JSON list of C-alpha atoms in Angstrom, two decimals:
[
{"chain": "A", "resi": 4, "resn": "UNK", "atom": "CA", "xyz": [240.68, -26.79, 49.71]},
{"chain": "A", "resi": 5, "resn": "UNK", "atom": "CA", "xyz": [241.83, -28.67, 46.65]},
{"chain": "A", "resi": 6, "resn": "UNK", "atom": "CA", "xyz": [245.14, -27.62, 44.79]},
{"chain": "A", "resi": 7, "resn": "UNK", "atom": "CA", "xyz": [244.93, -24.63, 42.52]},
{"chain": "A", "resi": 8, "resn": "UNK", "atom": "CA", "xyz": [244.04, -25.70, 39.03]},
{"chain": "A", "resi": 9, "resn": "UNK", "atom": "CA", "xyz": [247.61, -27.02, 37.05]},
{"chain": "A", "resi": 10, "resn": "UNK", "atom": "CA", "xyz": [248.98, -27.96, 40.10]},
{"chain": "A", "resi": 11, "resn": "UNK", "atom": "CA", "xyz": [250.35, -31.19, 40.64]},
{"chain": "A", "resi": 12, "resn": "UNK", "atom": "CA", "xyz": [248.41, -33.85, 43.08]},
{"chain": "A", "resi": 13, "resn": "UNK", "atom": "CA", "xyz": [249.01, -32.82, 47.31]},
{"chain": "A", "resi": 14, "resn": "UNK", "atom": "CA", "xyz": [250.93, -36.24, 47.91]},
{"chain": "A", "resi": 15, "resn": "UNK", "atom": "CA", "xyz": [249.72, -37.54, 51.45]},
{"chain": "A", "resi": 16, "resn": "UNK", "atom": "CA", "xyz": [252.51, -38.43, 53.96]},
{"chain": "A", "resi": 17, "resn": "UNK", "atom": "CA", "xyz": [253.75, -42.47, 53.25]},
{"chain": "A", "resi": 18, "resn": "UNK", "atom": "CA", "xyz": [255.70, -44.28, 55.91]},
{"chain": "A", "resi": 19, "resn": "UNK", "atom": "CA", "xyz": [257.51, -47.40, 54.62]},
{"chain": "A", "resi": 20, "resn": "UNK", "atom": "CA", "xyz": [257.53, -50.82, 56.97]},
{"chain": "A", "resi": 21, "resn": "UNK", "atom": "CA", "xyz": [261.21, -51.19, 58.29]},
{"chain": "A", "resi": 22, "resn": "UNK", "atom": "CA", "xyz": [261.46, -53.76, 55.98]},
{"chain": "A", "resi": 23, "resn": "UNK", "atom": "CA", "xyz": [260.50, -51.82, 52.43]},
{"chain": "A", "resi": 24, "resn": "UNK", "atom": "CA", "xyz": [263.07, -49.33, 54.57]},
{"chain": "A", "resi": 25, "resn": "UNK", "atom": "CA", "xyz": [265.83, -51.89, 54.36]},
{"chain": "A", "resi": 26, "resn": "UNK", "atom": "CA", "xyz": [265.32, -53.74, 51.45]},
{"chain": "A", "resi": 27, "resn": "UNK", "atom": "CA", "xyz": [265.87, -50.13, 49.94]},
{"chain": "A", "resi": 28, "resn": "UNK", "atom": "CA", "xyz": [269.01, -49.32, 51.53]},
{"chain": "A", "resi": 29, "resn": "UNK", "atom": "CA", "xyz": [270.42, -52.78, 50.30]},
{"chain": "A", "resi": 30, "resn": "UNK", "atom": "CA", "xyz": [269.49, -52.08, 47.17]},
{"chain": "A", "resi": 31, "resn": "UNK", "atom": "CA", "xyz": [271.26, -48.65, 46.93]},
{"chain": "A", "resi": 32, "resn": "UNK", "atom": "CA", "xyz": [274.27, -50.44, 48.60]},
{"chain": "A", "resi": 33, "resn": "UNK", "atom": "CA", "xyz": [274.31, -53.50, 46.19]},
{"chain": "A", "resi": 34, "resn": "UNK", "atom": "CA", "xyz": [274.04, -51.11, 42.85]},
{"chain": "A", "resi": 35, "resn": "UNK", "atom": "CA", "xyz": [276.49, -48.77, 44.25]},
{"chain": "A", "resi": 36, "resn": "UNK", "atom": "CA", "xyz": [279.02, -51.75, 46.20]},
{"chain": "A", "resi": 37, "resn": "UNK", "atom": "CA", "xyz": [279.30, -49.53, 48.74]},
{"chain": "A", "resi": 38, "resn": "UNK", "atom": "CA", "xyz": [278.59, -49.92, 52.47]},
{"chain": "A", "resi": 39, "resn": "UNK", "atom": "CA", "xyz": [276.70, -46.98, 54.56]},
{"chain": "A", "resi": 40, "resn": "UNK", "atom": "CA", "xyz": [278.23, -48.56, 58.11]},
{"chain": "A", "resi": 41, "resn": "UNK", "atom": "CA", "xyz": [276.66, -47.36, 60.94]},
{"chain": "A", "resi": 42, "resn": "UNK", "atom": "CA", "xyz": [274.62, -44.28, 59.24]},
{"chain": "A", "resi": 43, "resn": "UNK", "atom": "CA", "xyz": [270.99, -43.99, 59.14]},
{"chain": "A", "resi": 44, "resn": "UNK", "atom": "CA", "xyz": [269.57, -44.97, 55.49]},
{"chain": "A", "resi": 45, "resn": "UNK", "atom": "CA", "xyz": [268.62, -40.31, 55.53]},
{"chain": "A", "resi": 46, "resn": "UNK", "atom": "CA", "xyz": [271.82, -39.43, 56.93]},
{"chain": "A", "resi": 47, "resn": "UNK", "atom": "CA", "xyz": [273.59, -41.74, 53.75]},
{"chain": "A", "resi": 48, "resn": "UNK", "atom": "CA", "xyz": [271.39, -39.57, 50.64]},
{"chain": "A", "resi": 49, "resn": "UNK", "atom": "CA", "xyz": [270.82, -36.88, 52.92]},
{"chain": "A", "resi": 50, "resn": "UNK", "atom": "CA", "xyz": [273.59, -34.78, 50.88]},
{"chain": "A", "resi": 51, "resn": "UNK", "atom": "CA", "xyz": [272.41, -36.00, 47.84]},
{"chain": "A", "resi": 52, "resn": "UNK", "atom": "CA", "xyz": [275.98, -37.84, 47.23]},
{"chain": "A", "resi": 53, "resn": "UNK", "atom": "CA", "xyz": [274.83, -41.29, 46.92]},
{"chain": "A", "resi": 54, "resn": "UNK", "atom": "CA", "xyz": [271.93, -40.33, 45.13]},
{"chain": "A", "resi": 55, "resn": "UNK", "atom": "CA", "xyz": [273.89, -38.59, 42.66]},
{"chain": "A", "resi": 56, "resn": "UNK", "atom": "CA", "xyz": [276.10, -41.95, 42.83]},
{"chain": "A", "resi": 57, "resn": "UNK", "atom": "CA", "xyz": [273.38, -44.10, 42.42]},
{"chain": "A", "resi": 58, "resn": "UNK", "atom": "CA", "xyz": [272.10, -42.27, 39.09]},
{"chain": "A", "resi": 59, "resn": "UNK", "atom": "CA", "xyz": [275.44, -42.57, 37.53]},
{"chain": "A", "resi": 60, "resn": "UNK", "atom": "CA", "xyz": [275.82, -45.50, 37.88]},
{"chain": "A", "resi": 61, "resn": "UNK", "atom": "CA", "xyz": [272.15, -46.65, 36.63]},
{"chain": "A", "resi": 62, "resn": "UNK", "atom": "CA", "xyz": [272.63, -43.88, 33.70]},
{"chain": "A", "resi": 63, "resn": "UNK", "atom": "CA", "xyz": [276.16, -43.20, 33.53]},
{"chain": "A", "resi": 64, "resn": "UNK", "atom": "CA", "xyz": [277.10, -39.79, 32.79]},
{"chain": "A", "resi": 65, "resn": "UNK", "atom": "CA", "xyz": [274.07, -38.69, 34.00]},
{"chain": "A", "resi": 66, "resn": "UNK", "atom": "CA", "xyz": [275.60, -36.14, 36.49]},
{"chain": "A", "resi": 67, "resn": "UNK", "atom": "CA", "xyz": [278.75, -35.26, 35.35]},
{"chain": "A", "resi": 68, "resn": "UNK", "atom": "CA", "xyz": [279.63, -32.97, 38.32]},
{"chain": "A", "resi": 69, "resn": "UNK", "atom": "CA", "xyz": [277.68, -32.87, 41.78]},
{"chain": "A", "resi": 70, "resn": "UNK", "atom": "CA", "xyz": [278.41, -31.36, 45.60]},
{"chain": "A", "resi": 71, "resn": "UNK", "atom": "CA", "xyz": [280.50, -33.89, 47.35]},
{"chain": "A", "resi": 72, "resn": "UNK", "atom": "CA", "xyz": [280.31, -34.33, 50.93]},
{"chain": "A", "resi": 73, "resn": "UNK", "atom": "CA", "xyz": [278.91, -30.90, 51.47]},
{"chain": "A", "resi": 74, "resn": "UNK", "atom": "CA", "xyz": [277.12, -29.89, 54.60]},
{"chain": "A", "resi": 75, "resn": "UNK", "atom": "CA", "xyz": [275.08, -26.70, 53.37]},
{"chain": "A", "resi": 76, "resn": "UNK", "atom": "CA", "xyz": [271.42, -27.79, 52.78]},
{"chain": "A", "resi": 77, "resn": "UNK", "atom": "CA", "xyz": [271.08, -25.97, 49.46]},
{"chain": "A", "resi": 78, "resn": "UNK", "atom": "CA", "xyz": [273.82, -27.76, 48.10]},
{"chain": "A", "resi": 79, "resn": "UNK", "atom": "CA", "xyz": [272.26, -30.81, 49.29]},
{"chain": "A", "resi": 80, "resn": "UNK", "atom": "CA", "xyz": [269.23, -29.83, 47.73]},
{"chain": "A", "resi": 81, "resn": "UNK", "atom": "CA", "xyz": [270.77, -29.35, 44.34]},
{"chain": "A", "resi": 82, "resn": "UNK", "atom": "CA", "xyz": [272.61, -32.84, 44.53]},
{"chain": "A", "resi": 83, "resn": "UNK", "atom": "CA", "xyz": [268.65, -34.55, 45.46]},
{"chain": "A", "resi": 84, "resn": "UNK", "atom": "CA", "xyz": [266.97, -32.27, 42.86]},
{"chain": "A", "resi": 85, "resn": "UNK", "atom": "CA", "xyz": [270.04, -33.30, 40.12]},
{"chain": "A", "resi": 86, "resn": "UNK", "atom": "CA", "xyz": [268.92, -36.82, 40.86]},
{"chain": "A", "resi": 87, "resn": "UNK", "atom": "CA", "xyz": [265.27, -36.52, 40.98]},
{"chain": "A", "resi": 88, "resn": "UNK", "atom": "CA", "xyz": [265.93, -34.88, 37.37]},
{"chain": "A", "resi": 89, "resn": "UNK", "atom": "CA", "xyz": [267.73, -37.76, 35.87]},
{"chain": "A", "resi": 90, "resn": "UNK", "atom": "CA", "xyz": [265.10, -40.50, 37.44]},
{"chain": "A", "resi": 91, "resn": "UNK", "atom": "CA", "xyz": [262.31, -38.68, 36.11]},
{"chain": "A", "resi": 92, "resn": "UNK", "atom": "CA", "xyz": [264.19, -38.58, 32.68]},
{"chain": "A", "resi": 93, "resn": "UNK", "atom": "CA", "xyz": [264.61, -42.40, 33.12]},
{"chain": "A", "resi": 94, "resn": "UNK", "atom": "CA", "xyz": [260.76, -43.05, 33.68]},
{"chain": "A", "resi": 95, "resn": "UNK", "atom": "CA", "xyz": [259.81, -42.41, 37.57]},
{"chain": "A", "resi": 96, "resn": "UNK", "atom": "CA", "xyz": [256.72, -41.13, 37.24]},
{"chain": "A", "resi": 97, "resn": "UNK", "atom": "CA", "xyz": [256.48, -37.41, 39.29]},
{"chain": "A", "resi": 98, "resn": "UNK", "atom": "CA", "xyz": [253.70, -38.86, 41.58]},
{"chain": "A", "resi": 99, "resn": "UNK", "atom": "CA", "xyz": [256.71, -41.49, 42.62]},
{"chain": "A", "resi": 100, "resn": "UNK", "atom": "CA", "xyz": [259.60, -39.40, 43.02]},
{"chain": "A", "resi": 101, "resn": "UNK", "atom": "CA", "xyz": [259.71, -37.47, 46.12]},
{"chain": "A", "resi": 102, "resn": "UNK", "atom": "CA", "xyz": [260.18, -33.64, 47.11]},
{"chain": "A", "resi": 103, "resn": "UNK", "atom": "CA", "xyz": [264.00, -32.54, 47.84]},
{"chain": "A", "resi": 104, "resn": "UNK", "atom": "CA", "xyz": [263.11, -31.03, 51.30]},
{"chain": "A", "resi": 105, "resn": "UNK", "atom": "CA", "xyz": [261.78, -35.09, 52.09]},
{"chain": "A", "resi": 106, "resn": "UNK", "atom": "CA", "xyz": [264.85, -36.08, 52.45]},
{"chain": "A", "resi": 107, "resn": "UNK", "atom": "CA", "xyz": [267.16, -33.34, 53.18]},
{"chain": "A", "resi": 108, "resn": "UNK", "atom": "CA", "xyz": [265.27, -32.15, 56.24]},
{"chain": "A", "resi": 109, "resn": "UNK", "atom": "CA", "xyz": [264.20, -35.96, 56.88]},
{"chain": "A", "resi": 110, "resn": "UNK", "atom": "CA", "xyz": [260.39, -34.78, 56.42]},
{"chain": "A", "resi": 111, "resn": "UNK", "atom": "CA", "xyz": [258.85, -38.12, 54.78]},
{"chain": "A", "resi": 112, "resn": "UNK", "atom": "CA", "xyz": [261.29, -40.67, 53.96]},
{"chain": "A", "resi": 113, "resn": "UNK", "atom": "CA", "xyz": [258.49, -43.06, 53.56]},
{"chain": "A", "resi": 114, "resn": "UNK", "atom": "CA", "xyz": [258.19, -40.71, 50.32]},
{"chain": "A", "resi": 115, "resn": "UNK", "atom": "CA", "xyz": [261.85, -41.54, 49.60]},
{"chain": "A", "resi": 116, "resn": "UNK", "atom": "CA", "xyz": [261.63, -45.37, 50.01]},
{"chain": "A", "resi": 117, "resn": "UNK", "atom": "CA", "xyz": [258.58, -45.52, 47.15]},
{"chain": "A", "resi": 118, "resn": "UNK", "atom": "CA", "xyz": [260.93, -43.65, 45.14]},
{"chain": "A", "resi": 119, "resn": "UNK", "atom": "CA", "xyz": [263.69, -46.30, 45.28]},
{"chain": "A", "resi": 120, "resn": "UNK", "atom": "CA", "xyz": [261.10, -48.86, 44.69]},
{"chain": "A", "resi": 121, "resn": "UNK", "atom": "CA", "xyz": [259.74, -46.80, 41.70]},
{"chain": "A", "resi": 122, "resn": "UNK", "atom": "CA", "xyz": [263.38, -46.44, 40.19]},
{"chain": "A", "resi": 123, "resn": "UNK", "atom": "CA", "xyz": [264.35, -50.28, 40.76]},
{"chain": "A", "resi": 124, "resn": "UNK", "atom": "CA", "xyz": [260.73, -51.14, 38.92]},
{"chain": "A", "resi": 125, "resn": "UNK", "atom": "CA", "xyz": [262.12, -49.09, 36.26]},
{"chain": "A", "resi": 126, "resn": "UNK", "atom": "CA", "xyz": [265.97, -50.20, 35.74]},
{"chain": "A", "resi": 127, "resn": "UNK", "atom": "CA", "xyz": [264.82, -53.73, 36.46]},
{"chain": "A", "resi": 128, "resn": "UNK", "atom": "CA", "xyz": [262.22, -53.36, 33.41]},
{"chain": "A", "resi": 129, "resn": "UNK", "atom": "CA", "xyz": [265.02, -53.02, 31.21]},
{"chain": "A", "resi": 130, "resn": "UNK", "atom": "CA", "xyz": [266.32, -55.37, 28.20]},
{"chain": "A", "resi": 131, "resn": "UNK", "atom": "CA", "xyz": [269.35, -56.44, 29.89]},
{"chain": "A", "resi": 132, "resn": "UNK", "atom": "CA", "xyz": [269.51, -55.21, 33.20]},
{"chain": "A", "resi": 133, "resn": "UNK", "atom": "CA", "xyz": [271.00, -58.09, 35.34]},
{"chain": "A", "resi": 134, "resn": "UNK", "atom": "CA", "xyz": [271.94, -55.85, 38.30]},
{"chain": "A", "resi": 135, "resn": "UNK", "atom": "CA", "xyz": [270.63, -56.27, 42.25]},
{"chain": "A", "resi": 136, "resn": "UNK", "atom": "CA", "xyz": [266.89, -56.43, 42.30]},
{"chain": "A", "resi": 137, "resn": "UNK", "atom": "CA", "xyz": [264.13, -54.53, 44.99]},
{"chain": "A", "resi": 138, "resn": "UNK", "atom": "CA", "xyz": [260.44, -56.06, 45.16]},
{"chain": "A", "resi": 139, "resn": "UNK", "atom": "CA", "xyz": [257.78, -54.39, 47.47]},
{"chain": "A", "resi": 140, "resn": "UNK", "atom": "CA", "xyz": [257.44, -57.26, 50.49]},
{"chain": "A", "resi": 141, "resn": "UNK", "atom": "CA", "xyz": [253.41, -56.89, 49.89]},
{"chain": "A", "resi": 142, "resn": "UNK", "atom": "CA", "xyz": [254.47, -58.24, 45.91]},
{"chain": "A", "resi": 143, "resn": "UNK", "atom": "CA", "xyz": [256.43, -61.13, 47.82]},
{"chain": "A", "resi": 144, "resn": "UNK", "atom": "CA", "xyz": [254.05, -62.37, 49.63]},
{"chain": "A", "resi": 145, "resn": "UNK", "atom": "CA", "xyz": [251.52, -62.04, 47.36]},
{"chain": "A", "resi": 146, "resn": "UNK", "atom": "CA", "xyz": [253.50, -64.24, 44.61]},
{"chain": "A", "resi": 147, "resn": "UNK", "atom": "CA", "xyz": [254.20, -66.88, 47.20]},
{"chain": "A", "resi": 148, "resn": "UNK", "atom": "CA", "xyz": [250.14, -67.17, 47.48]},
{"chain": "A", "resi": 149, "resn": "UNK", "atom": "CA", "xyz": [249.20, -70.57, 45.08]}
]
């Protein structure tokens, strides 16, 4: 049955390559300077921490006060949902940013890596913006084709 009328678009399960995967943890790690050592690239933002990190230090201010380290899912939720807020604000499109519950009870992290590519598309559009970079590997390739 299609969505009720107003609602947004049913988004259809994604799963990234291991490399988009990657290439979007480094790119969290590079903004941030900060290494995620033996944790998953989920269990890193799965508190929403980073995330709220990450958007502070693209927008700075942006979340003045977030749940650190916290364990309970709903805080988790509101640290994800803070950030989702701010990256919207910034120009991620709603269609490219991900649902909370993707990532804090790991259900589509493919979702969650076309996010991060969405966001870098938009920081990296910006006048100025000399920072670490994050290309889809399909865009790669493609540009290497003469």
């Amino acid at each position: 049955a299609p969505p009720p009328r107003g609602a947004p678009p049913r988004r259809s399960s994604t799963s990234a390559s291991a490399e988009d995967m990657s290439a979007a943890q480094r790119w969290v790690s590079e903004v941030l300077l900060e290494d995620f050592g033996t944790m998953s690239f989920a269990e890193w933002l799965r508190d929403g921490g980073a995330l709220c990190r990450l958007a502070n230090t693209l927008e700075p201010g942006s979340i003045p006060t977030y749940n650190r380290s916290s364990k309970l899912v709903y805080k988790s939720i509101e640290n994800i949902s803070a950030f989702l807020r701010v990256i919207k604000a910034m120009g991620v499109r709603d269609e490219e940013a991900f649902d909370p519950l993707d990532l804090a009870e790991e259900k589509d992290l493919g979702l969650v890596v076309r996010t991060m590519f969405a966001l870098a598309r938009v920081v990296q559009s910006r006048d100025g913006y000399d920072g670490p970079t994050l290309v889809p590997q399909v865009a790669l390739s493609a540009s290497r084709v003469h």
